């Protein structure tokens, strides 16, 4: 992918405490913040915490259901669905508001909300309270994730942007891959530990963030995001994810499912119309002026469809078909995040040597190859080391190689659009993840090897489609 930036708009303002309000982020791009690696540690920790919670609950649904007698699978699944819908819908509006209000304020407010609602979820006396806590927890996560990347750019010199964005994206890949093993470990104690463990981490990052993070915002007087486009986007994303989540249960041709898809399409059309005509739309059309960002947005959606199938199908297969315990299944999945860490830690040098397109395409193809390998080698009889394990290594390679360059596409944008760009990329990933989970549920009504083979075929197709999108939209060579 090219590093050609979109046209520059007025610079954001960087406040580091005693610095005057007129100090700009331009200085930060030349020398970097003196505490930039401490800032990186704080932002990486909060992003990891927020993204881990989307995946860590997968292995806990059975335990949650047993804690609330009389609740069915459909009701318990809202512990996942409420988080997925709200997180995806709020990401972009939260990113735009952060640019106006201040990215540090938005991030710390998100951490506070996430920590408080984690405590409520851990102590939830009923399923309704737990689902409501998860919805508000998702609001906090949506305030954290794009804002953390928006704070990274002004804190580091431009020459280090590829490195730090690779590390930041690698954190997300590790969080996704680590969800099942971490969840499996905590569920052996009690499912409430999945949420309770966020509380001390959240408090520690609140204190560290208040002391270390600089404030970054657009200059005073910058236009506020268009309210109509923000509302239209919120409705479009939430209705689309809701229809995708409910489709397997209601039926894809059910009137309710079709009505939700139709309403999402209308809201999406309104969002596009406001993007083209409004003075300050919530998604600026300049974001898609360059091919790298457009390619990354589409590829991240497709990759996330397959990656969501990976994460949930492997845990379900080992528990439902091979009858592994949640802890054993979680530990068995651990090679994937370990491999992701190895590649994510080297994301900067890899991108410096090969650019963004080659690692991203290699990662998406590795995910497709993992699916093909499982289709051929994984059967009803447990055979972890020659069946599941090699595919998990390929999955780790996929997460570590693909996600870092895809998220790094936000670095091709002007600095003041980094937060919104990150929010759009994260929204694309979340919608893709919701679609992937819905497809897996639809394809595996019976937990048989044939049903999982069908899901893995979809995973392979998603990986191939993502690679095709990256190659088709790769930047033209320029002098």
CSV table of C-alpha atoms in Angstrom, one decimal:
chain,number,residue,atom,x,y,z
A,1,UNK,CA,0.0,0.0,0.0
A,2,UNK,CA,1.1,3.5,-0.7
A,3,UNK,CA,1.7,6.1,2.0
A,4,UNK,CA,0.2,8.9,-0.1
A,5,UNK,CA,-1.8,11.1,2.3
A,6,UNK,CA,-5.2,12.7,1.7
A,7,UNK,CA,-5.3,16.5,1.3
A,8,UNK,CA,-4.2,18.2,4.5
A,9,UNK,CA,-6.8,20.0,6.7
A,10,UNK,CA,-6.1,22.3,9.6
A,11,UNK,CA,-3.7,20.6,12.1
A,12,UNK,CA,-4.9,19.2,15.3
A,13,UNK,CA,-3.7,20.8,18.5
A,14,UNK,CA,-1.5,18.9,21.0
A,15,UNK,CA,-1.6,19.9,24.6
A,16,UNK,CA,1.0,18.3,26.9
A,17,UNK,CA,0.1,20.1,30.1
A,18,UNK,CA,2.0,23.4,30.4
A,19,UNK,CA,2.3,23.8,26.6
A,20,UNK,CA,0.4,26.7,25.2
A,21,UNK,CA,-2.9,25.9,23.4
A,22,UNK,CA,-1.3,27.0,20.1
A,23,UNK,CA,1.3,24.2,20.1
A,24,UNK,CA,0.5,21.9,17.2
A,25,UNK,CA,0.9,18.2,16.5
A,26,UNK,CA,3.4,19.1,13.8
A,27,UNK,CA,6.2,19.4,16.4
A,28,UNK,CA,5.2,16.0,17.6
A,29,UNK,CA,5.7,14.5,14.2
A,30,UNK,CA,9.3,15.8,14.0
A,31,UNK,CA,10.7,14.9,17.4
A,32,UNK,CA,8.0,13.0,19.3
A,33,UNK,CA,6.8,13.3,22.8
A,34,UNK,CA,9.5,12.7,25.4
A,35,UNK,CA,7.4,10.1,27.2
A,36,UNK,CA,6.2,8.5,23.9
A,37,UNK,CA,7.0,4.9,24.9
A,38,UNK,CA,5.2,5.2,28.2
A,39,UNK,CA,2.2,6.6,26.2
A,40,UNK,CA,2.4,3.6,23.9
A,41,UNK,CA,2.3,1.3,26.9
A,42,UNK,CA,-0.8,2.9,28.3
A,43,UNK,CA,-2.6,3.1,25.0
A,44,UNK,CA,-1.7,-0.5,24.1
A,45,UNK,CA,-3.0,-1.7,27.5
A,46,UNK,CA,-6.4,0.1,27.2
A,47,UNK,CA,-6.9,-1.0,23.5
A,48,UNK,CA,-6.1,-4.6,24.5
A,49,UNK,CA,-8.5,-4.5,27.4
A,50,UNK,CA,-11.3,-3.1,25.2
A,51,UNK,CA,-10.8,-5.5,22.3
A,52,UNK,CA,-10.2,-8.6,24.4
A,53,UNK,CA,-13.7,-8.3,25.9
A,54,UNK,CA,-15.4,-8.8,22.6
A,55,UNK,CA,-13.8,-12.2,22.2
A,56,UNK,CA,-13.2,-13.5,25.7
A,57,UNK,CA,-16.9,-14.1,26.4
A,58,UNK,CA,-17.3,-16.7,23.7
A,59,UNK,CA,-16.3,-19.6,25.9
A,60,UNK,CA,-18.3,-18.4,28.9
A,61,UNK,CA,-21.8,-18.5,27.5
A,62,UNK,CA,-22.6,-22.0,28.9
A,63,UNK,CA,-21.5,-20.9,32.4
A,64,UNK,CA,-23.5,-17.7,32.1
A,65,UNK,CA,-26.6,-19.6,31.0
A,66,UNK,CA,-26.3,-22.0,34.0
A,67,UNK,CA,-26.1,-19.0,36.4
A,68,UNK,CA,-29.5,-17.8,35.3
A,69,UNK,CA,-31.9,-20.7,35.2
A,70,UNK,CA,-34.8,-20.4,32.7
A,71,UNK,CA,-32.8,-18.5,30.1
A,72,UNK,CA,-32.4,-20.0,26.7
A,73,UNK,CA,-29.5,-19.9,24.3
A,74,UNK,CA,-31.1,-17.1,22.3
A,75,UNK,CA,-31.3,-14.9,25.4
A,76,UNK,CA,-27.8,-15.6,26.6
A,77,UNK,CA,-26.4,-14.8,23.1
A,78,UNK,CA,-27.3,-11.2,23.7
A,79,UNK,CA,-24.4,-11.0,26.1
A,80,UNK,CA,-22.3,-11.1,22.9
A,81,UNK,CA,-24.8,-9.4,20.5
A,82,UNK,CA,-25.4,-6.3,22.6
A,83,UNK,CA,-21.6,-5.6,22.8
A,84,UNK,CA,-21.2,-6.2,19.1
A,85,UNK,CA,-24.0,-4.0,18.0
A,86,UNK,CA,-23.3,-1.0,20.2
A,87,UNK,CA,-19.5,-1.2,19.7
A,88,UNK,CA,-19.8,-1.1,15.9
A,89,UNK,CA,-22.5,1.6,15.9
A,90,UNK,CA,-20.7,4.1,18.3
A,91,UNK,CA,-17.1,3.8,17.0
A,92,UNK,CA,-17.2,6.5,14.3
A,93,UNK,CA,-19.4,9.1,16.1
A,94,UNK,CA,-17.1,8.6,19.2
A,95,UNK,CA,-14.0,9.2,17.0
A,96,UNK,CA,-15.4,12.4,15.6
A,97,UNK,CA,-16.5,13.7,19.0
A,98,UNK,CA,-13.0,12.9,20.4
A,99,UNK,CA,-11.4,15.2,17.8
A,100,UNK,CA,-13.6,18.1,19.0
A,101,UNK,CA,-13.7,17.5,22.7
A,102,UNK,CA,-10.2,16.2,23.2
A,103,UNK,CA,-8.9,12.7,22.6
A,104,UNK,CA,-7.4,12.3,26.1
A,105,UNK,CA,-10.7,13.3,27.7
A,106,UNK,CA,-12.6,10.9,25.5
A,107,UNK,CA,-10.2,8.0,26.1
A,108,UNK,CA,-10.2,8.4,29.9
A,109,UNK,CA,-14.0,8.8,30.0
A,110,UNK,CA,-14.2,5.6,28.0
A,111,UNK,CA,-11.9,3.8,30.4
A,112,UNK,CA,-13.9,5.0,33.4
A,113,UNK,CA,-17.2,3.8,31.8
A,114,UNK,CA,-15.7,0.5,30.7
A,115,UNK,CA,-14.3,-0.2,34.2
A,116,UNK,CA,-17.5,0.8,36.0
A,117,UNK,CA,-19.7,-1.3,33.7
A,118,UNK,CA,-17.3,-4.3,34.0
A,119,UNK,CA,-17.9,-4.2,37.7
A,120,UNK,CA,-21.6,-4.1,37.2
A,121,UNK,CA,-21.4,-7.1,34.7
A,122,UNK,CA,-19.3,-9.0,37.2
A,123,UNK,CA,-22.0,-8.5,39.9
A,124,UNK,CA,-25.0,-8.8,37.7
A,125,UNK,CA,-27.9,-10.4,39.5
A,126,UNK,CA,-29.9,-11.1,36.4
A,127,UNK,CA,-29.3,-11.7,32.7
A,128,UNK,CA,-31.0,-8.4,31.8
A,129,UNK,CA,-28.6,-6.4,34.0
A,130,UNK,CA,-25.7,-8.3,32.4
A,131,UNK,CA,-26.8,-7.5,28.9
A,132,UNK,CA,-27.4,-3.8,29.8
A,133,UNK,CA,-23.9,-3.6,31.4
A,134,UNK,CA,-22.4,-5.1,28.2
A,135,UNK,CA,-24.1,-2.5,26.0
A,136,UNK,CA,-22.7,0.4,28.1
A,137,UNK,CA,-19.3,-1.5,28.3
A,138,UNK,CA,-19.3,-1.4,24.5
A,139,UNK,CA,-19.9,2.4,24.5
A,140,UNK,CA,-16.8,2.7,26.7
A,141,UNK,CA,-14.8,0.4,24.3
A,142,UNK,CA,-15.9,2.5,21.3
A,143,UNK,CA,-14.6,5.6,23.1
A,144,UNK,CA,-11.3,3.9,23.7
A,145,UNK,CA,-10.2,2.0,20.6
A,146,UNK,CA,-10.1,4.7,17.8
A,147,UNK,CA,-9.0,7.4,20.2
A,148,UNK,CA,-6.0,5.4,21.4
A,149,UNK,CA,-4.6,5.4,17.8
A,150,UNK,CA,-5.5,9.0,17.4
A,151,UNK,CA,-3.3,9.8,20.4
A,152,UNK,CA,-0.4,7.7,19.1
A,153,UNK,CA,0.3,9.7,15.9
A,154,UNK,CA,1.1,13.1,17.5
A,155,UNK,CA,3.2,11.4,20.2
A,156,UNK,CA,5.7,9.8,17.8
A,157,UNK,CA,7.9,11.2,15.0
A,158,UNK,CA,6.6,10.4,11.6
A,159,UNK,CA,9.5,8.0,10.9
A,160,UNK,CA,8.2,5.7,13.7
A,161,UNK,CA,4.5,5.7,12.7
A,162,UNK,CA,4.7,2.4,10.8
A,163,UNK,CA,6.4,0.8,13.8
A,164,UNK,CA,3.9,2.0,16.4
A,165,UNK,CA,0.8,1.5,14.4
A,166,UNK,CA,2.1,-2.0,13.7
A,167,UNK,CA,2.5,-2.6,17.4
A,168,UNK,CA,-1.0,-1.1,18.1
A,169,UNK,CA,-2.6,-3.2,15.5
A,170,UNK,CA,-0.7,-6.3,16.7
A,171,UNK,CA,-2.2,-5.7,20.2
A,172,UNK,CA,-5.7,-6.0,18.5
A,173,UNK,CA,-4.7,-9.2,16.8
A,174,UNK,CA,-3.3,-10.6,20.0
A,175,UNK,CA,-6.4,-9.6,21.9
A,176,UNK,CA,-8.7,-11.4,19.4
A,177,UNK,CA,-6.6,-14.5,19.4
A,178,UNK,CA,-6.1,-14.6,23.1
A,179,UNK,CA,-9.8,-14.2,23.9
A,180,UNK,CA,-10.7,-17.9,23.9
A,181,UNK,CA,-7.6,-19.2,25.9
A,182,UNK,CA,-7.9,-16.3,28.5
A,183,UNK,CA,-11.7,-16.9,28.7
A,184,UNK,CA,-11.2,-20.6,29.1
A,185,UNK,CA,-8.8,-20.0,32.0
A,186,UNK,CA,-11.0,-17.6,33.8
A,187,UNK,CA,-14.2,-19.6,33.4
A,188,UNK,CA,-12.6,-22.4,35.4
A,189,UNK,CA,-12.8,-20.0,38.4
A,190,UNK,CA,-16.1,-18.3,37.5
A,191,UNK,CA,-17.4,-16.5,34.4
A,192,UNK,CA,-17.7,-13.3,36.5
A,193,UNK,CA,-13.9,-13.1,36.6
A,194,UNK,CA,-14.0,-12.3,32.9
A,195,UNK,CA,-15.4,-8.9,33.8
A,196,UNK,CA,-14.0,-8.5,37.3
A,197,UNK,CA,-10.4,-8.6,36.0
A,198,UNK,CA,-11.0,-5.4,34.0
A,199,UNK,CA,-11.5,-3.4,37.2
A,200,UNK,CA,-7.9,-3.2,38.5
A,201,UNK,CA,-6.6,-2.9,35.0
A,202,UNK,CA,-9.0,-0.1,34.3
A,203,UNK,CA,-8.1,1.8,37.5
A,204,UNK,CA,-4.4,1.5,36.8
A,205,UNK,CA,-4.7,2.7,33.2
A,206,UNK,CA,-6.9,5.6,34.4
A,207,UNK,CA,-4.2,6.8,36.8
A,208,UNK,CA,-1.4,6.3,34.3
A,209,UNK,CA,-3.3,7.9,31.4
A,210,UNK,CA,-4.2,11.0,33.5
A,211,UNK,CA,-0.5,11.5,34.3
A,212,UNK,CA,1.1,10.5,31.0
A,213,UNK,CA,-1.2,11.2,28.0
A,214,UNK,CA,-1.1,14.5,26.1
A,215,UNK,CA,-4.3,16.2,25.0
A,216,UNK,CA,-5.0,16.4,21.3
A,217,UNK,CA,-7.9,18.1,19.7
A,218,UNK,CA,-8.9,20.1,16.6
A,219,UNK,CA,-8.5,23.9,16.8
A,220,UNK,CA,-11.4,25.6,18.6
A,221,UNK,CA,-14.0,26.7,16.1
A,222,UNK,CA,-13.7,23.6,13.9
A,223,UNK,CA,-17.1,22.5,12.6
A,224,UNK,CA,-19.0,20.0,14.7
A,225,UNK,CA,-19.9,16.7,13.0
A,226,UNK,CA,-23.2,16.8,11.2
A,227,UNK,CA,-25.9,15.4,13.5
A,228,UNK,CA,-28.0,13.9,10.8
A,229,UNK,CA,-25.2,11.9,9.3
A,230,UNK,CA,-24.1,10.7,12.8
A,231,UNK,CA,-27.7,9.5,13.5
A,232,UNK,CA,-28.0,7.9,10.1
A,233,UNK,CA,-24.7,6.1,10.5
A,234,UNK,CA,-25.7,5.0,14.0
A,235,UNK,CA,-29.0,3.5,12.7
A,236,UNK,CA,-27.4,1.9,9.6
A,237,UNK,CA,-24.7,0.1,11.5
A,238,UNK,CA,-26.9,-1.0,14.5
A,239,UNK,CA,-29.7,-2.2,12.3
A,240,UNK,CA,-27.3,-4.1,10.0
A,241,UNK,CA,-25.6,-5.8,12.8
A,242,UNK,CA,-28.9,-6.6,14.6
A,243,UNK,CA,-30.3,-8.1,11.4
A,244,UNK,CA,-27.1,-10.2,10.9
A,245,UNK,CA,-27.1,-11.4,14.5
A,246,UNK,CA,-30.8,-12.3,14.5
A,247,UNK,CA,-31.0,-13.7,11.0
A,248,UNK,CA,-29.9,-17.2,11.9
A,249,UNK,CA,-32.5,-17.4,14.7
A,250,UNK,CA,-35.4,-15.7,13.0
A,251,UNK,CA,-34.6,-17.0,9.5
A,252,UNK,CA,-33.1,-15.0,6.6
A,253,UNK,CA,-36.4,-14.7,4.8
A,254,UNK,CA,-38.4,-13.8,8.0
A,255,UNK,CA,-40.2,-10.5,7.6
A,256,UNK,CA,-38.5,-9.1,10.7
A,257,UNK,CA,-35.0,-9.9,9.3
A,258,UNK,CA,-35.9,-8.4,5.9
A,259,UNK,CA,-37.4,-5.3,7.5
A,260,UNK,CA,-34.2,-4.7,9.5
A,261,UNK,CA,-32.0,-5.1,6.4
A,262,UNK,CA,-34.3,-2.7,4.4
A,263,UNK,CA,-34.2,-0.1,7.2
A,264,UNK,CA,-30.4,-0.5,7.4
A,265,UNK,CA,-30.1,0.1,3.7
A,266,UNK,CA,-32.2,3.2,3.9
A,267,UNK,CA,-30.2,4.6,6.8
A,268,UNK,CA,-27.0,3.7,4.9
A,269,UNK,CA,-28.2,5.6,1.8
A,270,UNK,CA,-28.9,8.6,4.0
A,271,UNK,CA,-25.4,8.3,5.5
A,272,UNK,CA,-23.9,8.4,2.0
A,273,UNK,CA,-26.0,11.3,0.9
A,274,UNK,CA,-24.9,13.3,4.0
A,275,UNK,CA,-21.3,12.3,3.4
A,276,UNK,CA,-21.5,13.8,-0.1
A,277,UNK,CA,-23.5,16.9,0.7
A,278,UNK,CA,-23.1,17.9,4.4
A,279,UNK,CA,-20.5,20.5,5.4
A,280,UNK,CA,-19.0,18.3,8.2
A,281,UNK,CA,-20.3,14.7,7.8
A,282,UNK,CA,-19.4,12.2,10.4
A,283,UNK,CA,-17.6,10.2,7.7
A,284,UNK,CA,-15.7,12.6,5.5
A,285,UNK,CA,-15.5,11.6,1.9
A,286,UNK,CA,-11.8,12.6,1.8
A,287,UNK,CA,-11.1,9.4,3.8
A,288,UNK,CA,-11.7,7.4,0.7
A,289,UNK,CA,-9.9,9.7,-1.7
A,290,UNK,CA,-6.8,7.4,-1.5
A,291,UNK,CA,-6.8,3.7,-2.6
A,292,UNK,CA,-4.8,2.5,0.5
A,293,UNK,CA,-7.5,3.4,3.0
A,294,UNK,CA,-10.3,2.2,0.7
A,295,UNK,CA,-8.6,-1.1,0.2
A,296,UNK,CA,-7.9,-1.6,3.9
A,297,UNK,CA,-11.5,-0.9,4.8
A,298,UNK,CA,-12.9,-3.4,2.4
A,299,UNK,CA,-10.2,-6.0,3.1
A,300,UNK,CA,-10.5,-5.6,6.9
A,301,UNK,CA,-14.3,-6.4,6.6
A,302,UNK,CA,-13.6,-9.5,4.6
A,303,UNK,CA,-10.7,-10.7,6.7
A,304,UNK,CA,-12.8,-10.2,9.9
A,305,UNK,CA,-15.6,-12.3,8.6
A,306,UNK,CA,-13.2,-15.2,8.3
A,307,UNK,CA,-11.3,-14.4,11.5
A,308,UNK,CA,-14.5,-14.4,13.6
A,309,UNK,CA,-15.3,-17.9,12.1
A,310,UNK,CA,-11.8,-19.0,13.1
A,311,UNK,CA,-12.0,-17.8,16.7
A,312,UNK,CA,-15.4,-19.2,17.5
A,313,UNK,CA,-15.3,-22.4,15.3
A,314,UNK,CA,-12.1,-23.7,16.8
A,315,UNK,CA,-13.4,-23.3,20.4
A,316,UNK,CA,-16.8,-24.8,19.5
A,317,UNK,CA,-15.3,-27.7,17.6
A,318,UNK,CA,-12.9,-28.8,20.3
A,319,UNK,CA,-15.6,-28.5,22.9
A,320,UNK,CA,-18.6,-29.9,21.0
A,321,UNK,CA,-17.0,-32.5,18.8
A,322,UNK,CA,-13.8,-33.4,20.6
A,323,UNK,CA,-15.4,-32.8,24.0
A,324,UNK,CA,-12.5,-30.7,25.4
A,325,UNK,CA,-13.2,-28.8,28.6
A,326,UNK,CA,-13.3,-24.9,28.2
A,327,UNK,CA,-9.9,-24.7,29.8
A,328,UNK,CA,-8.4,-27.4,27.6
A,329,UNK,CA,-9.9,-25.8,24.5
A,330,UNK,CA,-8.6,-22.4,25.5
A,331,UNK,CA,-5.1,-23.7,26.1
A,332,UNK,CA,-5.2,-25.6,22.8
A,333,UNK,CA,-6.0,-22.3,21.0
A,334,UNK,CA,-3.0,-20.5,22.7
A,335,UNK,CA,-0.5,-21.2,19.8
A,336,UNK,CA,-2.5,-18.8,17.6
A,337,UNK,CA,-2.0,-15.7,19.8
A,338,UNK,CA,1.6,-16.7,20.5
A,339,UNK,CA,2.4,-16.8,16.8
A,340,UNK,CA,0.5,-13.5,16.4
A,341,UNK,CA,2.8,-11.9,19.0
A,342,UNK,CA,5.9,-13.0,17.1
A,343,UNK,CA,4.8,-11.5,13.9
A,344,UNK,CA,3.2,-8.4,15.4
A,345,UNK,CA,6.4,-7.5,17.3
A,346,UNK,CA,8.1,-7.4,13.9
A,347,UNK,CA,5.4,-5.6,12.0
A,348,UNK,CA,7.4,-2.4,11.6
A,349,UNK,CA,10.5,-4.1,10.1
A,350,UNK,CA,8.3,-6.4,7.9
A,351,UNK,CA,6.4,-3.4,6.5
A,352,UNK,CA,9.6,-1.4,6.0
A,353,UNK,CA,11.1,-4.3,4.0
A,354,UNK,CA,8.0,-5.4,2.0
A,355,UNK,CA,5.5,-2.5,2.2
A,356,UNK,CA,1.9,-2.9,3.4
A,357,UNK,CA,0.4,-4.9,0.6
A,358,UNK,CA,2.6,-8.0,0.7
A,359,UNK,CA,2.3,-8.8,4.4
A,360,UNK,CA,-1.5,-8.1,4.3
A,361,UNK,CA,-2.0,-10.4,1.3
A,362,UNK,CA,0.2,-13.1,2.9
A,363,UNK,CA,-1.8,-12.9,6.1
A,364,UNK,CA,-5.2,-13.2,4.4
A,365,UNK,CA,-4.0,-16.1,2.3
A,366,UNK,CA,-2.7,-17.8,5.4
A,367,UNK,CA,-6.1,-17.6,7.0
A,368,UNK,CA,-7.6,-19.3,3.8
A,369,UNK,CA,-4.9,-21.9,3.9
A,370,UNK,CA,-5.7,-22.7,7.5
A,371,UNK,CA,-9.3,-23.4,6.6
A,372,UNK,CA,-8.3,-25.6,3.7
A,373,UNK,CA,-5.9,-27.6,6.0
A,374,UNK,CA,-8.7,-28.2,8.6
A,375,UNK,CA,-11.2,-29.3,6.0
A,376,UNK,CA,-8.7,-32.0,4.9
A,377,UNK,CA,-7.2,-33.1,8.2
A,378,UNK,CA,-9.7,-32.4,11.1
A,379,UNK,CA,-12.2,-35.2,11.8
A,380,UNK,CA,-14.4,-36.5,14.5
A,381,UNK,CA,-11.5,-38.4,16.2
A,382,UNK,CA,-9.4,-36.0,18.2
A,383,UNK,CA,-6.0,-35.4,16.5
A,384,UNK,CA,-4.8,-32.0,17.8
A,385,UNK,CA,-1.1,-32.0,16.8
A,386,UNK,CA,-1.4,-33.1,13.2
A,387,UNK,CA,-5.0,-31.8,12.7
A,388,UNK,CA,-5.8,-28.5,14.5
A,389,UNK,CA,-2.3,-27.3,15.6
A,390,UNK,CA,-0.8,-26.5,12.1
A,391,UNK,CA,-3.8,-24.5,11.2
A,392,UNK,CA,-3.6,-22.5,14.4
A,393,UNK,CA,-0.1,-21.5,13.6
A,394,UNK,CA,-1.3,-20.3,10.2
A,395,UNK,CA,-4.0,-18.4,11.9
A,396,UNK,CA,-1.5,-16.7,14.2
A,397,UNK,CA,0.6,-15.8,11.1
A,398,UNK,CA,-2.6,-14.4,9.6
A,399,UNK,CA,-3.5,-12.2,12.6
A,400,UNK,CA,0.1,-11.0,13.1
A,401,UNK,CA,0.8,-10.2,9.4
A,402,UNK,CA,-2.6,-8.9,8.1
A,403,UNK,CA,-4.1,-6.7,10.7
A,404,UNK,CA,-1.1,-4.4,11.4
A,405,UNK,CA,-0.7,-3.2,7.8
A,406,UNK,CA,-4.5,-2.9,7.4
A,407,UNK,CA,-4.8,-0.7,10.4
A,408,UNK,CA,-1.7,1.2,9.4
A,409,UNK,CA,-3.7,2.5,6.4
A,410,UNK,CA,-5.0,5.1,8.9
A,411,UNK,CA,-1.5,6.5,8.7
A,412,UNK,CA,-2.0,7.5,5.1
A,413,UNK,CA,-4.6,10.0,6.2
A,414,UNK,CA,-3.9,13.6,7.4
A,415,UNK,CA,-3.1,13.5,11.2
A,416,UNK,CA,-6.4,15.2,12.1
A,417,UNK,CA,-8.3,12.4,10.4
A,418,UNK,CA,-6.4,9.6,12.2
A,419,UNK,CA,-9.0,9.0,14.9
A,420,UNK,CA,-12.0,9.0,12.5
A,421,UNK,CA,-10.0,6.8,10.1
A,422,UNK,CA,-9.2,4.3,12.9
A,423,UNK,CA,-12.9,4.3,13.9
A,424,UNK,CA,-14.0,3.5,10.3
A,425,UNK,CA,-11.5,0.6,10.1
A,426,UNK,CA,-12.6,-0.7,13.5
A,427,UNK,CA,-16.2,-0.4,12.5
A,428,UNK,CA,-15.5,-2.4,9.3
A,429,UNK,CA,-13.8,-5.0,11.5
A,430,UNK,CA,-16.7,-5.2,13.9
A,431,UNK,CA,-19.4,-5.5,11.2
A,432,UNK,CA,-17.3,-8.2,9.6
A,433,UNK,CA,-17.0,-10.0,12.9
A,434,UNK,CA,-20.7,-9.9,13.4
A,435,UNK,CA,-21.3,-11.3,9.9
A,436,UNK,CA,-18.8,-14.0,10.5
A,437,UNK,CA,-20.4,-15.1,13.8
A,438,UNK,CA,-23.9,-15.1,12.2
A,439,UNK,CA,-22.6,-17.2,9.3
A,440,UNK,CA,-21.0,-19.7,11.6
A,441,UNK,CA,-24.2,-20.0,13.7
A,442,UNK,CA,-26.3,-20.4,10.5
A,443,UNK,CA,-23.9,-23.1,9.1
A,444,UNK,CA,-23.5,-25.1,12.2
A,445,UNK,CA,-27.1,-25.9,13.5
A,446,UNK,CA,-25.7,-29.4,14.1
A,447,UNK,CA,-22.2,-29.5,15.5
A,448,UNK,CA,-20.9,-32.1,13.1
A,449,UNK,CA,-17.6,-32.1,11.1
A,450,UNK,CA,-19.5,-31.5,7.9
A,451,UNK,CA,-21.1,-28.4,9.3
A,452,UNK,CA,-17.8,-27.0,10.5
A,453,UNK,CA,-16.3,-27.9,7.0
A,454,UNK,CA,-18.9,-25.6,5.5
A,455,UNK,CA,-18.0,-22.8,7.9
A,456,UNK,CA,-14.3,-23.3,7.1
A,457,UNK,CA,-15.1,-23.0,3.3
A,458,UNK,CA,-16.6,-19.6,4.0
A,459,UNK,CA,-13.5,-18.7,6.0
A,460,UNK,CA,-11.3,-19.7,3.1
A,461,UNK,CA,-13.4,-17.7,0.7
A,462,UNK,CA,-13.3,-14.6,3.0
A,463,UNK,CA,-9.5,-14.8,3.1
A,464,UNK,CA,-9.2,-15.1,-0.7
A,465,UNK,CA,-11.7,-12.2,-1.2
A,466,UNK,CA,-9.7,-10.0,1.1
A,467,UNK,CA,-6.4,-10.8,-0.8
A,468,UNK,CA,-8.2,-10.1,-4.1
A,469,UNK,CA,-9.4,-6.7,-2.8
A,470,UNK,CA,-6.0,-5.7,-1.6
A,471,UNK,CA,-4.4,-6.6,-5.0
A,472,UNK,CA,-7.2,-5.0,-7.1
A,473,UNK,CA,-7.0,-1.7,-5.2
A,474,UNK,CA,-3.2,-1.6,-4.6
A,475,UNK,CA,-1.8,1.8,-5.4
A,476,UNK,CA,-0.5,2.5,-8.9
A,477,UNK,CA,3.2,2.9,-9.1
A,478,UNK,CA,4.3,6.5,-8.9
A,479,UNK,CA,7.8,8.0,-9.5
